[in-house]
Amino acid sequence: MSKRIEVSDLNVYYSKFLAVEDVTIDVEPRSVTAFIGPSGCGKSTFLRTLNRMHEVIPGARVEGSVLLDGENLYGPGVDPVLVRRQIGMVFQRPNPFPTMSIRENVLAGVRLNNRSISKSDADDLVERSLSGANLWNEVKDRLDKPGSGLSGGQQQRLCIARAIAVSPDVLLMDEPCSALDPISTLAIEDLIDELKQQYTIVIVTHNMQQASRVSDRTAFFNIAGTGKPGKLIEYGDTRKIFSAPSVKATEDYVSGRFG
């Protein structure tokens, strides 16, 4: 189920502009990897290259390789839609489809992939996905109500349920708690801890405490100045990155001296 990601010599461009330079990183299966660093240093851009969401922007492209269990996601003839099915994405702001019911939100990805599914299989999948997102007990009596009627934290868990319904191998999360209150944030963090038993998880966060709480490994990105590319400065065990980083810039950032 859960798979390893190996990124080699990745350069990420928006037309001619080099946004992220020369990243090489291995993401371990069944673990949480956090990307931290100041705004504008390419964390979210790099995250989006891992499931080929980056290239939906006109002029965006990458050089280098991203391997999922040894298969190059950017190889010739690889279908980006299939890549995005294997590598799900949860965005910064909860984005349930507003006109759809809670139930249809969960099934949206499955239906999008043109998989016909019987009512009983659909019922099972909805319950399993919502339970997996720790949301089932809160919504099981109102599955036909709009997803937009839920609280922010519930909407974000609904988006996680939608992402896991298609049985991905990897979950990417781009600041999934930045729009949420502390109680909802804690619920999402607990959920991430449970989900890593099954999935490879990569999370972008601006919250240092969150990175230290939820992740097994942390990657620190930085930027030399406006118009310069973001770079991976240091990557390692989260405890080491926060207690004894090898690079001074990492230490300055995690201790709150800049960024």
mmCIF file of N, CA and C in Angstrom, residues 83-205:
data_model
loop_
_atom_site.group_PDB
_atom_site.id
_atom_site.type_symbol
_atom_site.label_atom_id
_atom_site.label_comp_id
_atom_site.label_asym_id
_atom_site.label_seq_id
_atom_site.Cartn_x
_atom_site.Cartn_y
_atom_site.Cartn_z
ATOM 1 N N VAL A 83 -1.123 9.152 -11.877
ATOM 2 C CA VAL A 83 -0.196 9.552 -10.809
ATOM 3 C C VAL A 83 -0.975 10.183 -9.660
ATOM 4 N N ARG A 84 -1.930 11.051 -10.004
ATOM 5 C CA ARG A 84 -2.694 11.764 -8.956
ATOM 6 C C ARG A 84 -3.658 10.832 -8.225
ATOM 7 N N ARG A 85 -3.971 9.708 -8.857
ATOM 8 C CA ARG A 85 -4.804 8.720 -8.163
ATOM 9 C C ARG A 85 -3.962 7.999 -7.111
ATOM 10 N N GLN A 86 -2.700 7.769 -7.439
ATOM 11 C CA GLN A 86 -1.814 7.072 -6.502
ATOM 12 C C GLN A 86 -1.345 7.994 -5.383
ATOM 13 N N ILE A 87 -1.262 9.287 -5.710
ATOM 14 C CA ILE A 87 -0.701 10.258 -4.761
ATOM 15 C C ILE A 87 -1.743 11.347 -4.547
ATOM 16 N N GLY A 88 -2.498 11.220 -3.450
ATOM 17 C CA GLY A 88 -3.603 12.137 -3.185
ATOM 18 C C GLY A 88 -3.109 13.452 -2.603
ATOM 19 N N MET A 89 -3.981 14.474 -2.649
ATOM 20 C CA MET A 89 -3.577 15.810 -2.196
ATOM 21 C C MET A 89 -4.679 16.425 -1.341
ATOM 22 N N VAL A 90 -4.281 16.995 -0.222
ATOM 23 C CA VAL A 90 -5.206 17.747 0.639
ATOM 24 C C VAL A 90 -4.669 19.172 0.711
ATOM 25 N N PHE A 91 -5.551 20.134 0.412
ATOM 26 C CA PHE A 91 -5.084 21.507 0.244
ATOM 27 C C PHE A 91 -5.223 22.327 1.530
ATOM 28 N N GLN A 92 -4.678 23.540 1.433
ATOM 29 C CA GLN A 92 -4.620 24.426 2.593
ATOM 30 C C GLN A 92 -6.020 24.778 3.108
ATOM 31 N N ARG A 93 -6.898 25.171 2.187
ATOM 32 C CA ARG A 93 -8.262 25.493 2.611
ATOM 33 C C ARG A 93 -9.153 24.294 2.307
ATOM 34 N N PRO A 94 -9.968 23.894 3.253
ATOM 35 C CA PRO A 94 -10.878 22.777 2.967
ATOM 36 C C PRO A 94 -11.709 23.096 1.726
ATOM 37 N N ASN A 95 -11.777 22.162 0.794
ATOM 38 C CA ASN A 95 -12.491 22.457 -0.462
ATOM 39 C C ASN A 95 -13.477 21.349 -0.837
ATOM 40 N N PRO A 96 -14.434 21.038 0.054
ATOM 41 C CA PRO A 96 -15.463 20.093 -0.379
ATOM 42 C C PRO A 96 -16.252 20.707 -1.538
ATOM 43 N N PHE A 97 -16.778 19.854 -2.426
ATOM 44 C CA PHE A 97 -17.572 20.378 -3.527
ATOM 45 C C PHE A 97 -18.893 20.889 -2.950
ATOM 46 N N PRO A 98 -19.157 22.202 -3.052
ATOM 47 C CA PRO A 98 -20.249 22.807 -2.277
ATOM 48 C C PRO A 98 -21.639 22.299 -2.639
ATOM 49 N N THR A 99 -21.838 21.903 -3.910
ATOM 50 C CA THR A 99 -23.183 21.473 -4.294
ATOM 51 C C THR A 99 -23.414 19.993 -3.994
ATOM 52 N N MET A 100 -22.368 19.292 -3.567
ATOM 53 C CA MET A 100 -22.504 17.844 -3.329
ATOM 54 C C MET A 100 -22.759 17.524 -1.879
ATOM 55 N N SER A 101 -23.474 16.429 -1.665
ATOM 56 C CA SER A 101 -23.686 15.945 -0.298
ATOM 57 C C SER A 101 -22.366 15.413 0.265
ATOM 58 N N ILE A 102 -22.369 15.199 1.575
ATOM 59 C CA ILE A 102 -21.198 14.616 2.239
ATOM 60 C C ILE A 102 -20.840 13.293 1.561
ATOM 61 N N ARG A 103 -21.852 12.464 1.354
ATOM 62 C CA ARG A 103 -21.638 11.153 0.721
ATOM 63 C C ARG A 103 -21.021 11.295 -0.678
ATOM 64 N N GLU A 104 -21.593 12.193 -1.496
ATOM 65 C CA GLU A 104 -21.094 12.354 -2.870
ATOM 66 C C GLU A 104 -19.700 12.960 -2.894
ATOM 67 N N ASN A 105 -19.378 13.794 -1.890
ATOM 68 C CA ASN A 105 -18.018 14.318 -1.782
ATOM 69 C C ASN A 105 -17.011 13.190 -1.618
ATOM 70 N N VAL A 106 -17.347 12.233 -0.752
ATOM 71 C CA VAL A 106 -16.425 11.116 -0.520
ATOM 72 C C VAL A 106 -16.241 10.306 -1.801
ATOM 73 N N LEU A 107 -17.336 10.139 -2.550
ATOM 74 C CA LEU A 107 -17.304 9.282 -3.747
ATOM 75 C C LEU A 107 -16.811 10.010 -5.003
ATOM 76 N N ALA A 108 -16.566 11.334 -4.877
ATOM 77 C CA ALA A 108 -16.278 12.146 -6.073
ATOM 78 C C ALA A 108 -15.079 11.616 -6.858
ATOM 79 N N GLY A 109 -13.991 11.298 -6.152
ATOM 80 C CA GLY A 109 -12.783 10.843 -6.842
ATOM 81 C C GLY A 109 -13.003 9.506 -7.530
ATOM 82 N N VAL A 110 -13.742 8.625 -6.856
ATOM 83 C CA VAL A 110 -14.020 7.301 -7.414
ATOM 84 C C VAL A 110 -14.855 7.447 -8.691
ATOM 85 N N ARG A 111 -15.864 8.321 -8.631
ATOM 86 C CA ARG A 111 -16.713 8.521 -9.818
ATOM 87 C C ARG A 111 -15.934 9.195 -10.944
ATOM 88 N N LEU A 112 -15.039 10.108 -10.569
ATOM 89 C CA LEU A 112 -14.216 10.819 -11.547
ATOM 90 C C LEU A 112 -13.348 9.834 -12.320
ATOM 91 N N ASN A 113 -12.914 8.792 -11.623
ATOM 92 C CA ASN A 113 -12.075 7.777 -12.265
ATOM 93 C C ASN A 113 -12.918 6.756 -13.036
ATOM 94 N N ASN A 114 -14.209 7.104 -13.239
ATOM 95 C CA ASN A 114 -15.124 6.284 -14.045
ATOM 96 C C ASN A 114 -15.267 4.855 -13.526
ATOM 97 N N ARG A 115 -15.094 4.679 -12.233
ATOM 98 C CA ARG A 115 -15.306 3.334 -11.720
ATOM 99 C C ARG A 115 -16.776 3.223 -11.343
ATOM 100 N N SER A 116 -17.477 2.297 -11.994
ATOM 101 C CA SER A 116 -18.871 2.117 -11.604
ATOM 102 C C SER A 116 -18.841 1.296 -10.318
ATOM 103 N N ILE A 117 -19.705 1.647 -9.406
ATOM 104 C CA ILE A 117 -19.652 1.050 -8.076
ATOM 105 C C ILE A 117 -21.087 0.806 -7.617
ATOM 106 N N SER A 118 -21.330 -0.368 -7.085
ATOM 107 C CA SER A 118 -22.703 -0.692 -6.659
ATOM 108 C C SER A 118 -23.056 0.114 -5.416
ATOM 109 N N LYS A 119 -24.346 0.219 -5.126
ATOM 110 C CA LYS A 119 -24.771 1.022 -3.971
ATOM 111 C C LYS A 119 -24.178 0.477 -2.675
ATOM 112 N N SER A 120 -24.169 -0.854 -2.522
ATOM 113 C CA SER A 120 -23.659 -1.402 -1.260
ATOM 114 C C SER A 120 -22.147 -1.189 -1.137
ATOM 115 N N ASP A 121 -21.419 -1.310 -2.268
ATOM 116 C CA ASP A 121 -19.980 -1.030 -2.232
ATOM 117 C C ASP A 121 -19.729 0.443 -1.931
ATOM 118 N N ALA A 122 -20.575 1.293 -2.521
ATOM 119 C CA ALA A 122 -20.437 2.732 -2.277
ATOM 120 C C ALA A 122 -20.693 3.041 -0.802
ATOM 121 N N ASP A 123 -21.738 2.415 -0.239
ATOM 122 C CA ASP A 123 -22.037 2.627 1.191
ATOM 123 C C ASP A 123 -20.856 2.215 2.058
ATOM 124 N N ASP A 124 -20.278 1.054 1.737
ATOM 125 C CA ASP A 124 -19.121 0.563 2.500
ATOM 126 C C ASP A 124 -17.950 1.528 2.390
ATOM 127 N N LEU A 125 -17.706 1.983 1.163
ATOM 128 C CA LEU A 125 -16.564 2.869 0.929
ATOM 129 C C LEU A 125 -16.744 4.200 1.659
ATOM 130 N N VAL A 126 -17.955 4.734 1.645
ATOM 131 C CA VAL A 126 -18.234 5.993 2.336
ATOM 132 C C VAL A 126 -17.984 5.828 3.832
ATOM 133 N N GLU A 127 -18.507 4.732 4.396
ATOM 134 C CA GLU A 127 -18.310 4.523 5.836
ATOM 135 C C GLU A 127 -16.832 4.311 6.163
ATOM 136 N N ARG A 128 -16.163 3.515 5.349
ATOM 137 C CA ARG A 128 -14.750 3.216 5.612
ATOM 138 C C ARG A 128 -13.886 4.484 5.499
ATOM 139 N N SER A 129 -14.150 5.297 4.486
ATOM 140 C CA SER A 129 -13.338 6.504 4.264
ATOM 141 C C SER A 129 -13.600 7.544 5.350
ATOM 142 N N LEU A 130 -14.881 7.723 5.702
ATOM 143 C CA LEU A 130 -15.208 8.685 6.758
ATOM 144 C C LEU A 130 -14.691 8.208 8.117
ATOM 145 N N SER A 131 -14.747 6.895 8.345
ATOM 146 C CA SER A 131 -14.194 6.357 9.597
ATOM 147 C C SER A 131 -12.683 6.565 9.610
ATOM 148 N N GLY A 132 -12.047 6.335 8.451
ATOM 149 C CA GLY A 132 -10.603 6.542 8.334
ATOM 150 C C GLY A 132 -10.202 7.981 8.586
ATOM 151 N N ALA A 133 -11.119 8.906 8.314
ATOM 152 C CA ALA A 133 -10.853 10.331 8.550
ATOM 153 C C ALA A 133 -11.423 10.800 9.886
ATOM 154 N N ASN A 134 -11.813 9.839 10.734
ATOM 155 C CA ASN A 134 -12.382 10.168 12.059
ATOM 156 C C ASN A 134 -13.576 11.110 11.973
ATOM 157 N N LEU A 135 -14.427 10.866 10.992
ATOM 158 C CA LEU A 135 -15.570 11.770 10.801
ATOM 159 C C LEU A 135 -16.907 11.038 10.812
ATOM 160 N N TRP A 136 -16.877 9.724 10.701
ATOM 161 C CA TRP A 136 -18.100 8.944 10.521
ATOM 162 C C TRP A 136 -19.140 9.225 11.603
ATOM 163 N N ASN A 137 -18.742 9.155 12.857
ATOM 164 C CA ASN A 137 -19.728 9.314 13.946
ATOM 165 C C ASN A 137 -20.381 10.693 13.947
ATOM 166 N N GLU A 138 -19.652 11.690 13.445
ATOM 167 C CA GLU A 138 -20.204 13.045 13.442
ATOM 168 C C GLU A 138 -21.189 13.284 12.300
ATOM 169 N N VAL A 139 -21.051 12.524 11.210
ATOM 170 C CA VAL A 139 -21.866 12.838 10.016
ATOM 171 C C VAL A 139 -22.768 11.706 9.539
ATOM 172 N N LYS A 140 -22.720 10.538 10.211
ATOM 173 C CA LYS A 140 -23.420 9.362 9.645
ATOM 174 C C LYS A 140 -24.928 9.568 9.519
ATOM 175 N N ASP A 141 -25.491 10.495 10.304
ATOM 176 C CA ASP A 141 -26.938 10.742 10.211
ATOM 177 C C ASP A 141 -27.290 11.853 9.236
ATOM 178 N N ARG A 142 -26.292 12.430 8.581
ATOM 179 C CA ARG A 142 -26.604 13.515 7.630
ATOM 180 C C ARG A 142 -25.766 13.420 6.360
ATOM 181 N N LEU A 143 -25.601 12.213 5.872
ATOM 182 C CA LEU A 143 -24.747 11.991 4.697
ATOM 183 C C LEU A 143 -25.284 12.674 3.444
ATOM 184 N N ASP A 144 -26.600 12.936 3.414
ATOM 185 C CA ASP A 144 -27.180 13.555 2.219
ATOM 186 C C ASP A 144 -27.224 15.073 2.299
ATOM 187 N N LYS A 145 -26.730 15.627 3.404
ATOM 188 C CA LYS A 145 -26.663 17.093 3.536
ATOM 189 C C LYS A 145 -25.383 17.597 2.852
ATOM 190 N N PRO A 146 -25.376 18.892 2.447
ATOM 191 C CA PRO A 146 -24.199 19.410 1.729
ATOM 192 C C PRO A 146 -22.934 19.388 2.599
ATOM 193 N N GLY A 147 -21.799 19.058 1.972
ATOM 194 C CA GLY A 147 -20.519 19.067 2.677
ATOM 195 C C GLY A 147 -20.135 20.450 3.157
ATOM 196 N N SER A 148 -20.661 21.465 2.470
ATOM 197 C CA SER A 148 -20.317 22.841 2.843
ATOM 198 C C SER A 148 -20.970 23.261 4.164
ATOM 199 N N GLY A 149 -21.918 22.453 4.659
ATOM 200 C CA GLY A 149 -22.564 22.779 5.936
ATOM 201 C C GLY A 149 -21.761 22.359 7.157
ATOM 202 N N LEU A 150 -20.634 21.686 6.960
ATOM 203 C CA LEU A 150 -19.809 21.235 8.089
ATOM 204 C C LEU A 150 -18.907 22.363 8.577
ATOM 205 N N SER A 151 -18.380 22.220 9.782
ATOM 206 C CA SER A 151 -17.405 23.198 10.284
ATOM 207 C C SER A 151 -16.108 23.065 9.486
ATOM 208 N N GLY A 152 -15.217 24.046 9.633
ATOM 209 C CA GLY A 152 -13.953 24.032 8.884
ATOM 210 C C GLY A 152 -13.143 22.770 9.122
ATOM 211 N N GLY A 153 -13.042 22.390 10.396
ATOM 212 C CA GLY A 153 -12.265 21.192 10.728
ATOM 213 C C GLY A 153 -12.897 19.930 10.166
ATOM 214 N N GLN A 154 -14.234 19.875 10.206
ATOM 215 C CA GLN A 154 -14.940 18.718 9.631
ATOM 216 C C GLN A 154 -14.784 18.698 8.109
ATOM 217 N N GLN A 155 -14.842 19.887 7.487
ATOM 218 C CA GLN A 155 -14.664 19.950 6.031
ATOM 219 C C GLN A 155 -13.282 19.432 5.637
ATOM 220 N N GLN A 156 -12.267 19.776 6.433
ATOM 221 C CA GLN A 156 -10.921 19.313 6.087
ATOM 222 C C GLN A 156 -10.826 17.788 6.233
ATOM 223 N N ARG A 157 -11.471 17.239 7.268
ATOM 224 C CA ARG A 157 -11.476 15.780 7.418
ATOM 225 C C ARG A 157 -12.289 15.118 6.295
ATOM 226 N N LEU A 158 -13.337 15.810 5.816
ATOM 227 C CA LEU A 158 -14.090 15.298 4.665
ATOM 228 C C LEU A 158 -13.189 15.249 3.425
ATOM 229 N N CYS A 159 -12.349 16.262 3.257
ATOM 230 C CA CYS A 159 -11.417 16.277 2.120
ATOM 231 C C CYS A 159 -10.395 15.147 2.244
ATOM 232 N N ILE A 160 -9.993 14.842 3.475
ATOM 233 C CA ILE A 160 -9.079 13.714 3.693
ATOM 234 C C ILE A 160 -9.793 12.402 3.372
ATOM 235 N N ALA A 161 -11.065 12.292 3.781
ATOM 236 C CA ALA A 161 -11.855 11.088 3.453
ATOM 237 C C ALA A 161 -11.971 10.923 1.938
ATOM 238 N N ARG A 162 -12.190 12.035 1.234
ATOM 239 C CA ARG A 162 -12.294 12.007 -0.233
ATOM 240 C C ARG A 162 -10.969 11.544 -0.855
ATOM 241 N N ALA A 163 -9.856 12.003 -0.263
ATOM 242 C CA ALA A 163 -8.537 11.630 -0.787
ATOM 243 C C ALA A 163 -8.248 10.143 -0.566
ATOM 244 N N ILE A 164 -8.630 9.607 0.605
ATOM 245 C CA ILE A 164 -8.292 8.204 0.875
ATOM 246 C C ILE A 164 -9.293 7.229 0.237
ATOM 247 N N ALA A 165 -10.450 7.736 -0.212
ATOM 248 C CA ALA A 165 -11.458 6.853 -0.819
ATOM 249 C C ALA A 165 -10.947 6.183 -2.093
ATOM 250 N N VAL A 166 -10.021 6.837 -2.805
ATOM 251 C CA VAL A 166 -9.518 6.244 -4.057
ATOM 252 C C VAL A 166 -8.325 5.320 -3.810
ATOM 253 N N SER A 167 -8.043 5.015 -2.514
ATOM 254 C CA SER A 167 -6.940 4.105 -2.137
ATOM 255 C C SER A 167 -5.590 4.529 -2.697
ATOM 256 N N PRO A 168 -5.133 5.742 -2.344
ATOM 257 C CA PRO A 168 -3.820 6.172 -2.826
ATOM 258 C C PRO A 168 -2.710 5.455 -2.036
ATOM 259 N N ASP A 169 -1.472 5.629 -2.479
ATOM 260 C CA ASP A 169 -0.326 5.120 -1.728
ATOM 261 C C ASP A 169 0.282 6.220 -0.867
ATOM 262 N N VAL A 170 0.117 7.455 -1.349
ATOM 263 C CA VAL A 170 0.767 8.603 -0.714
ATOM 264 C C VAL A 170 -0.281 9.691 -0.516
ATOM 265 N N LEU A 171 -0.177 10.423 0.598
ATOM 266 C CA LEU A 171 -1.023 11.596 0.833
ATOM 267 C C LEU A 171 -0.128 12.822 0.983
ATOM 268 N N LEU A 172 -0.359 13.817 0.141
ATOM 269 C CA LEU A 172 0.338 15.094 0.258
ATOM 270 C C LEU A 172 -0.607 16.079 0.939
ATOM 271 N N MET A 173 -0.089 16.846 1.898
ATOM 272 C CA MET A 173 -0.927 17.811 2.614
ATOM 273 C C MET A 173 -0.232 19.168 2.617
ATOM 274 N N ASP A 174 -0.882 20.151 1.993
ATOM 275 C CA ASP A 174 -0.288 21.486 1.890
ATOM 276 C C ASP A 174 -0.882 22.388 2.972
ATOM 277 N N GLU A 175 -0.179 22.514 4.078
ATOM 278 C CA GLU A 175 -0.656 23.311 5.220
ATOM 279 C C GLU A 175 -2.108 23.002 5.564
ATOM 280 N N PRO A 176 -2.414 21.753 5.883
ATOM 281 C CA PRO A 176 -3.814 21.348 6.034
ATOM 282 C C PRO A 176 -4.519 21.964 7.239
ATOM 283 N N CYS A 177 -3.765 22.576 8.151
ATOM 284 C CA CYS A 177 -4.400 23.132 9.363
ATOM 285 C C CYS A 177 -4.351 24.651 9.421
ATOM 286 N N SER A 178 -3.802 25.298 8.387
ATOM 287 C CA SER A 178 -3.567 26.742 8.525
ATOM 288 C C SER A 178 -4.863 27.542 8.619
ATOM 289 N N ALA A 179 -5.986 26.982 8.129
ATOM 290 C CA ALA A 179 -7.255 27.711 8.198
ATOM 291 C C ALA A 179 -8.114 27.256 9.383
ATOM 292 N N LEU A 180 -7.530 26.417 10.263
ATOM 293 C CA LEU A 180 -8.342 25.783 11.311
ATOM 294 C C LEU A 180 -7.997 26.302 12.702
ATOM 295 N N ASP A 181 -8.974 26.159 13.618
ATOM 296 C CA ASP A 181 -8.754 26.534 15.017
ATOM 297 C C ASP A 181 -7.912 25.446 15.710
ATOM 298 N N PRO A 182 -7.388 25.732 16.923
ATOM 299 C CA PRO A 182 -6.501 24.770 17.608
ATOM 300 C C PRO A 182 -7.119 23.393 17.857
ATOM 301 N N ILE A 183 -8.415 23.338 18.188
ATOM 302 C CA ILE A 183 -9.054 22.042 18.469
ATOM 303 C C ILE A 183 -9.117 21.198 17.192
ATOM 304 N N SER A 184 -9.528 21.831 16.088
ATOM 305 C CA SER A 184 -9.593 21.116 14.802
ATOM 306 C C SER A 184 -8.197 20.712 14.343
ATOM 307 N N THR A 185 -7.222 21.591 14.616
ATOM 308 C CA THR A 185 -5.831 21.290 14.242
ATOM 309 C C THR A 185 -5.364 20.026 14.949
ATOM 310 N N LEU A 186 -5.678 19.934 16.226
ATOM 311 C CA LEU A 186 -5.288 18.756 17.007
ATOM 312 C C LEU A 186 -5.936 17.493 16.438
ATOM 313 N N ALA A 187 -7.210 17.614 16.035
ATOM 314 C CA ALA A 187 -7.917 16.459 15.458
ATOM 315 C C ALA A 187 -7.228 15.995 14.169
ATOM 316 N N ILE A 188 -6.805 16.944 13.341
ATOM 317 C CA ILE A 188 -6.117 16.592 12.088
ATOM 318 C C ILE A 188 -4.750 15.971 12.399
ATOM 319 N N GLU A 189 -4.049 16.524 13.392
ATOM 320 C CA GLU A 189 -2.731 15.974 13.754
ATOM 321 C C GLU A 189 -2.861 14.537 14.266
ATOM 322 N N ASP A 190 -3.869 14.287 15.097
ATOM 323 C CA ASP A 190 -4.099 12.916 15.577
ATOM 324 C C ASP A 190 -4.394 11.986 14.404
ATOM 325 N N LEU A 191 -5.170 12.503 13.462
ATOM 326 C CA LEU A 191 -5.540 11.720 12.284
ATOM 327 C C LEU A 191 -4.296 11.385 11.443
ATOM 328 N N ILE A 192 -3.422 12.369 11.250
ATOM 329 C CA ILE A 192 -2.185 12.132 10.488
ATOM 330 C C ILE A 192 -1.387 11.000 11.129
ATOM 331 N N ASP A 193 -1.336 11.016 12.464
ATOM 332 C CA ASP A 193 -0.597 9.986 13.187
ATOM 333 C C ASP A 193 -1.187 8.594 12.925
ATOM 334 N N GLU A 194 -2.512 8.521 12.828
ATOM 335 C CA GLU A 194 -3.164 7.235 12.527
ATOM 336 C C GLU A 194 -2.961 6.836 11.063
ATOM 337 N N LEU A 195 -3.083 7.809 10.164
ATOM 338 C CA LEU A 195 -3.015 7.498 8.725
ATOM 339 C C LEU A 195 -1.640 6.996 8.306
ATOM 340 N N LYS A 196 -0.592 7.386 9.032
ATOM 341 C CA LYS A 196 0.745 6.961 8.593
ATOM 342 C C LYS A 196 0.965 5.458 8.774
ATOM 343 N N GLN A 197 0.067 4.788 9.512
ATOM 344 C CA GLN A 197 0.152 3.320 9.570
ATOM 345 C C GLN A 197 -0.074 2.718 8.182
ATOM 346 N N GLN A 198 -0.808 3.456 7.330
ATOM 347 C CA GLN A 198 -1.169 2.924 6.017
ATOM 348 C C GLN A 198 -0.552 3.671 4.842
ATOM 349 N N TYR A 199 -0.269 4.962 5.049
ATOM 350 C CA TYR A 199 0.124 5.796 3.915
ATOM 351 C C TYR A 199 1.486 6.448 4.150
ATOM 352 N N THR A 200 2.125 6.793 3.053
ATOM 353 C CA THR A 200 3.284 7.683 3.102
ATOM 354 C C THR A 200 2.709 9.100 3.093
ATOM 355 N N ILE A 201 3.087 9.925 4.070
ATOM 356 C CA ILE A 201 2.487 11.260 4.185
ATOM 357 C C ILE A 201 3.571 12.336 4.108
ATOM 358 N N VAL A 202 3.312 13.351 3.287
ATOM 359 C CA VAL A 202 4.208 14.509 3.224
ATOM 360 C C VAL A 202 3.361 15.744 3.516
ATOM 361 N N ILE A 203 3.829 16.549 4.477
ATOM 362 C CA ILE A 203 3.053 17.714 4.901
ATOM 363 C C ILE A 203 3.917 18.972 4.831
ATOM 364 N N VAL A 204 3.358 20.029 4.246
ATOM 365 C CA VAL A 204 3.987 21.348 4.307
ATOM 366 C C VAL A 204 3.357 22.083 5.478
ATOM 367 N N THR A 205 4.189 22.646 6.355
ATOM 368 C CA THR A 205 3.619 23.398 7.479
ATOM 369 C C THR A 205 4.495 24.594 7.819
#
